[in-house]
Amino acid sequence: MSKEYLLKVKNLSCERNYKIIFNKLSFNLYPRNIVFIDGNNGSGKTTLLLCVSNILTYSGEVLIKKGIDNFGYVGHRNGLYDTQTVDSFLYFWKNIYNYKKSYHSILEYFNLSRFIDVPVSSLSFGQKKKLSFARLIMMKSKVWLLDEPISGLDKKTKKIILKLIQEHLSLGGGALATSHERLSYFDKKKVTRVKID
Amino acid sequence: MSKEYLLKVKNLSCERNYKIIFNKLSFNLYPRNIVFIDGNNGSGKTTLLLCVSNILTYSGEVLIKKGIDNFGYVGHRNGLYDTQTVDSFLYFWKNIYNYKKSYHSILEYFNLSRFIDVPVSSLSFGQKKKLSFARLIMMKSKVWLLDEPISGLDKKTKKIILKLIQEHLSLGGGALATSHERLSYFDKKKVTRVKID
Amino acid sequence: MLKYFHKYANPGKFLTLALPVRKIMGIVSIGVVTVGLIFALFLSPPDYQQKETVRIMYIHVPAAWMSLMIYAFIFFSSVVFLVWKFPLFLILAKESVTIGVIFTFTALLTGSLWGKPTWGTYWVWDARLTSFLVLFFIYLGLKLIMDSFSYSSKGDYAFGYLALIGGFNLPIIKFSVDWWNTLHQPASILRTGGISISSEMLIPLFLMAIGFLFLFIYILLVSVEINLKKRKIIYYKNKPDN
Amino acid sequence: MIKLFFLFLLKDFKSYLLDSNKSWFAISFFLLCVLIFPLTYGSSVDLLKKTAIASIWICALFSNLISLESLFKEDYQNGVLLQYRINKIPFSIIVITKCISHWVFTGLPIIFFSPFFLIFLSGSSSDALGLFFSLLFGTPLFSLLGMPIAALTLGATARGPLLIFLSIPFFLPIIIFGVLGVNSFNSGSYSEYYLLCAILSISIVILPYITIKILQESLK
Amino acid sequence: MIKLFFLFLLKDFKSYLLDSNKSWFAISFFLLCVLIFPLTYGSSVDLLKKTAIASIWICALFSNLISLESLFKEDYQNGVLLQYRINKIPFSIIVITKCISHWVFTGLPIIFFSPFFLIFLSGSSSDALGLFFSLLFGTPLFSLLGMPIAALTLGATARGPLLIFLSIPFFLPIIIFGVLGVNSFNSGSYSEYYLLCAILSISIVILPYITIKILQESLK
Ligand code: HEM
Ligand SMILES: Nc1ncnc2c1ncn2[C@@H]1O[C@H](COP(=O)(O)OP(=O)(O)OP(=O)(O)O)[C@@H](O)[C@H]1O
Ligand SMILES: Nc1ncnc2c1ncn2[C@@H]1O[C@H](COP(=O)(O)OP(=O)(O)OP(=O)(O)O)[C@@H](O)[C@H]1O
Ligand SMILES: [Mg+2]
Ligand SMILES: [Mg+2]
């Protein structure tokens, strides 16, 4: 078991603007498992995700399983062009990720089909977030980095997202998630909690 | 009682991009009371707040108590300049709102004192949100419009914010809030629920 | 080697090491510049062509050399910072900028004052002068970018990379006189074919150059010391209170 | 209200002076221009002399055009404009202070430095007074005309191309009358100045009002 | 990898052609310039003739300067750049396609239209070939040099002015050598062209690489 980790974080420390954000964190992410990162506002959850994806410089080790060469990400900034329409947004990323199927079923799934010709700037907050999940689905990455995936979503959508993550896990993927809401949805055995203070 | 409303909304309908978002909403906001706007993503909660503050064109009536000539607002877009430091941000709004006291106690309250010289762009999501609440406090408006006030905040901060709203209500103010999280904090008798679908 | 480097790239170590150097440089530089000035203004002969105006040379040439040298120093410090991330080198580079601006301005000013009697004009747009003016602007740009990222380490990298990109200008300045026929004098001292200038002029010139160099080192060390001490204050202020 | 006005003016001024290098903008751009013209025209003094006024006007136009883009953009994007609106801070104050500070930091430095640049470029100061007056009437017009255009571009999907072509016809007459005005100033004919003045006074009355309306619309 | 390259190129081209005003920007700016020069220089044909080349170069410089600001800004602000990085989409592709599309929509139209403008301004086409070559070597340099500077200033206070101030020193030599090159082209001396070529070839190798590094740094 210990050999087939997706992600192995050992003694990770990070400094931003000459301030130490966290010190010597260690945890592993195994397939079919999810790691919850817990901590107060400003404790460094987002920073941790950025360290794992090698955007910030850190000290310590982040080992990624061979063959995994990208991460899926959903965060506060959605990565949407305001002037793009939903359709052209999805079409662009579909091509980038080489997603073969049609994305209309995804839109259906998120209840966004009506908005296919609407520019992103006229979507509501939750709808934008759903769009960035649509991109995540098309990407088919093994490891998902989710920065407060369900904040600002309604109950139904929350459930959809949690089911989505569950499915992703059941297919052998893993996820690193932060959230201020209780996520009691997942099997306790599959959950690792990491506390930052 | 019926005469001393802060806000009286009657048959409010709103159209955006030639689509009707909601139709004939009516509710009253009394002092010391809070109105919760409930609805799924994209149902028009944010739109309703914008109608009430007369930014969008609407049909129907929005009556505001005489003497109330401004609203406090906290929403998804924080209204912060990325390059401003926390100090200069607070100083600017303090002057605009003619807030006489020092804002250092507010910073203390939100546990942000350490960040006084930090530019807003290097704050975490929650810290930015707290800053926009700091502005709200300085404004001393009777009516608060809160668009998902506690999403993305940690437990302790959520409590602080709820207490803040409670205090505001107990001083005779009123609030219009949207949220996807349960807000069972308030006295049931003081809460009006408005459902949009 | 790198380990040794690491030891002295440590700001604290650097300060203790630099203190005696700073004190010596302070005294020596003032002495050398004074002697150099006496030589340059009174003891050296006037040029047979340019008469007394040649004395501008003793300011102009060392100042021009210094501005090129300081930029080279900034360039290499920035590279070291970008590659190995030693913060000390960033501080060294940043503190050199203001001194560089002053030397560059001096060289520009004396050069154009000298140009009037010798070339008949204050300014021409030839390769040497233009590229040197560009150097001046790059210095100013470095100065500007230092203030444009308040309290953020992002600015450090912006500074480093700008210094890196600006480095292309140095060889252009240096070799502009060889590659194009410009009005400006080609190199007569720092060149491959050996020195071609009389020793009576060479001595004060070198005295001034060495004096300027020491002066630069002195000012740099002082400002680095101030910077490090200020940084410590900020560091303690920002330390998370447990 | 008046207090608020001065507050915003102060804030805009401060944001030009302290927070940022905005105040350098006009000057640095001007420096660039003034360098570029002699650089590219070579050492032909004659040429420089003749083109000096036009060059200065072109610089004025460009530095205005460039700084216009960011006039309301940041406030709009980060939600500050929305905040003002909900807080019922009158947009008139915001628009007027923005206009004034924009002019003070792009137009005024240009006006102030233009005589020096004129001398630097052309070597004579005979046109300095004419240039001064033409810029004095022309640059506020740039700021005033630019404002509604800048407000229009906020959140535009494809309004852009239209927009630039819209702004050209507005800016061109100013620059033409400005340059013509200088040329005929020494011969004692001021008709271009009167015209600029007339446009200016109409603009001062109408354009801020239109800008306010456009800004309110942009938040919808 | 190659597929991704063409995808991004296509996307950038599309974003220039369809979504926004970007593609019109350079041309319309150019148009504005070319209109302004004859208008401001009055009817002096002689003057126009002599300044034609320099004017065209100045326009090229300005339209490049102006379009630089938006080069990486949107991607940076809305988080798309972060998304690319986390998805491990190579920044080399993004930078190179951005550079190519920037040049195709600012440099290329200028090169293409410059002979017409030259004839329009100076009435003769004798310098057209020289101008063509000098712009051919010079405008890619504008794009290449502008890229790292645009990336450097992401997240800076008062980015626009800073950007312009920082690009001045790097753009100056290009415009000087460009104009000098045209002037000496007909006399058979090509030294400026060789120099531009040399700088260009070095830049093509080094600058995209530096830009990638800077962009990665900007996300920190
Ligand atoms: C504003 C105008 C001028 C500028 C920007 C300028 C710039 C420079 C620079 C950068 C150097 C150092 C070059 C090197 O180390 O290879 C230098 C050296 C020198 N300059 Fe100038 N200069 C100017 C005007 C003049 C004038 C008018 C004269 C005298 C006719 C002059 C004479 C010299 C001499 C003799 C050297 C030393 C060259 C050597 O021996 O290596 N310069 N100048
Ligand atoms: N871009 C940045 N540059 C420098 N420091 C930053 C930056 N972003 C955040 N920080 C600092 O790093 C610390 C951790 O920030 P981070 O965004 O990781 O917090 P977080 O745990 O995600 O909080 P939240 O729950 O509010 O999102 C904070 O103290 C913040 O001030
Ligand atoms: N700027 C806009 N222009 C046009 N239509 C818009 C605009 N913003 C939102 N809409 C549309 O109006 C409807 C309501 O949006 P609104 O933002 O009010 O939803 P919401 O209830 O706040 O949702 P959420 O919980 O996701 O924030 C949505 O269907 C959306 O597509
Ligand atoms: Mg976070
Ligand atoms: Mg909403």
JSON list of C-alpha atoms in Angstrom, two decimals, chain C residues 28-30 32-34 37 57-67 69-70 99 103 106-107 205-219:
[
{"chain": "C", "resi": 28, "resn": "VAL", "atom": "CA", "xyz": [41.05, 55.53, 2.21]},
{"chain": "C", "resi": 29, "resn": "SER", "atom": "CA", "xyz": [38.55, 56.57, -0.44]},
{"chain": "C", "resi": 30, "resn": "ILE", "atom": "CA", "xyz": [38.42, 60.16, 0.75]},
{"chain": "C", "resi": 32, "resn": "VAL", "atom": "CA", "xyz": [42.68, 58.85, -2.60]},
{"chain": "C", "resi": 33, "resn": "VAL", "atom": "CA", "xyz": [40.05, 61.06, -4.19]},
{"chain": "C", "resi": 34, "resn": "THR", "atom": "CA", "xyz": [41.61, 64.15, -2.60]},
{"chain": "C", "resi": 37, "resn": "LEU", "atom": "CA", "xyz": [41.88, 65.68, -7.49]},
{"chain": "C", "resi": 57, "resn": "MET", "atom": "CA", "xyz": [38.43, 63.69, -18.15]},
{"chain": "C", "resi": 58, "resn": "TYR", "atom": "CA", "xyz": [39.49, 62.92, -14.60]},
{"chain": "C", "resi": 59, "resn": "ILE", "atom": "CA", "xyz": [35.89, 62.99, -13.52]},
{"chain": "C", "resi": 60, "resn": "HIS", "atom": "CA", "xyz": [34.22, 61.83, -16.70]},
{"chain": "C", "resi": 61, "resn": "VAL", "atom": "CA", "xyz": [36.20, 58.69, -17.39]},
{"chain": "C", "resi": 62, "resn": "PRO", "atom": "CA", "xyz": [36.24, 57.23, -13.86]},
{"chain": "C", "resi": 63, "resn": "ALA", "atom": "CA", "xyz": [32.56, 58.03, -13.47]},
{"chain": "C", "resi": 64, "resn": "ALA", "atom": "CA", "xyz": [31.77, 56.30, -16.76]},
{"chain": "C", "resi": 65, "resn": "TRP", "atom": "CA", "xyz": [33.83, 53.31, -15.76]},
{"chain": "C", "resi": 66, "resn": "MET", "atom": "CA", "xyz": [32.13, 53.16, -12.41]},
{"chain": "C", "resi": 67, "resn": "SER", "atom": "CA", "xyz": [28.66, 53.26, -13.89]},
{"chain": "C", "resi": 69, "resn": "MET", "atom": "CA", "xyz": [31.17, 48.46, -13.37]},
{"chain": "C", "resi": 70, "resn": "ILE", "atom": "CA", "xyz": [28.32, 49.01, -10.97]},
{"chain": "C", "resi": 99, "resn": "ILE", "atom": "CA", "xyz": [24.97, 54.99, -6.45]},
{"chain": "C", "resi": 103, "resn": "PHE", "atom": "CA", "xyz": [27.73, 58.04, -11.33]},
{"chain": "C", "resi": 106, "resn": "THR", "atom": "CA", "xyz": [27.85, 62.50, -13.52]},
{"chain": "C", "resi": 107, "resn": "ALA", "atom": "CA", "xyz": [29.34, 60.84, -16.57]},
{"chain": "C", "resi": 205, "resn": "LEU", "atom": "CA", "xyz": [43.17, 59.04, -13.81]},
{"chain": "C", "resi": 206, "resn": "PHE", "atom": "CA", "xyz": [43.88, 55.84, -12.00]},
{"chain": "C", "resi": 207, "resn": "LEU", "atom": "CA", "xyz": [43.93, 57.55, -8.64]},
{"chain": "C", "resi": 208, "resn": "MET", "atom": "CA", "xyz": [40.48, 58.95, -9.32]},
{"chain": "C", "resi": 209, "resn": "ALA", "atom": "CA", "xyz": [39.22, 55.60, -10.58]},
{"chain": "C", "resi": 210, "resn": "ILE", "atom": "CA", "xyz": [40.46, 53.76, -7.51]},
{"chain": "C", "resi": 211, "resn": "GLY", "atom": "CA", "xyz": [39.13, 56.49, -5.27]},
{"chain": "C", "resi": 212, "resn": "PHE", "atom": "CA", "xyz": [35.70, 56.24, -6.89]},
{"chain": "C", "resi": 213, "resn": "LEU", "atom": "CA", "xyz": [35.77, 52.50, -6.57]},
{"chain": "C", "resi": 214, "resn": "PHE", "atom": "CA", "xyz": [36.55, 52.66, -2.86]},
{"chain": "C", "resi": 215, "resn": "LEU", "atom": "CA", "xyz": [33.92, 55.31, -2.41]},
{"chain": "C", "resi": 216, "resn": "PHE", "atom": "CA", "xyz": [31.39, 53.04, -4.07]},
{"chain": "C", "resi": 217, "resn": "ILE", "atom": "CA", "xyz": [32.34, 50.15, -1.82]},
{"chain": "C", "resi": 218, "resn": "TYR", "atom": "CA", "xyz": [32.09, 52.37, 1.24]},
{"chain": "C", "resi": 219, "resn": "ILE", "atom": "CA", "xyz": [28.67, 53.77, 0.41]}
]
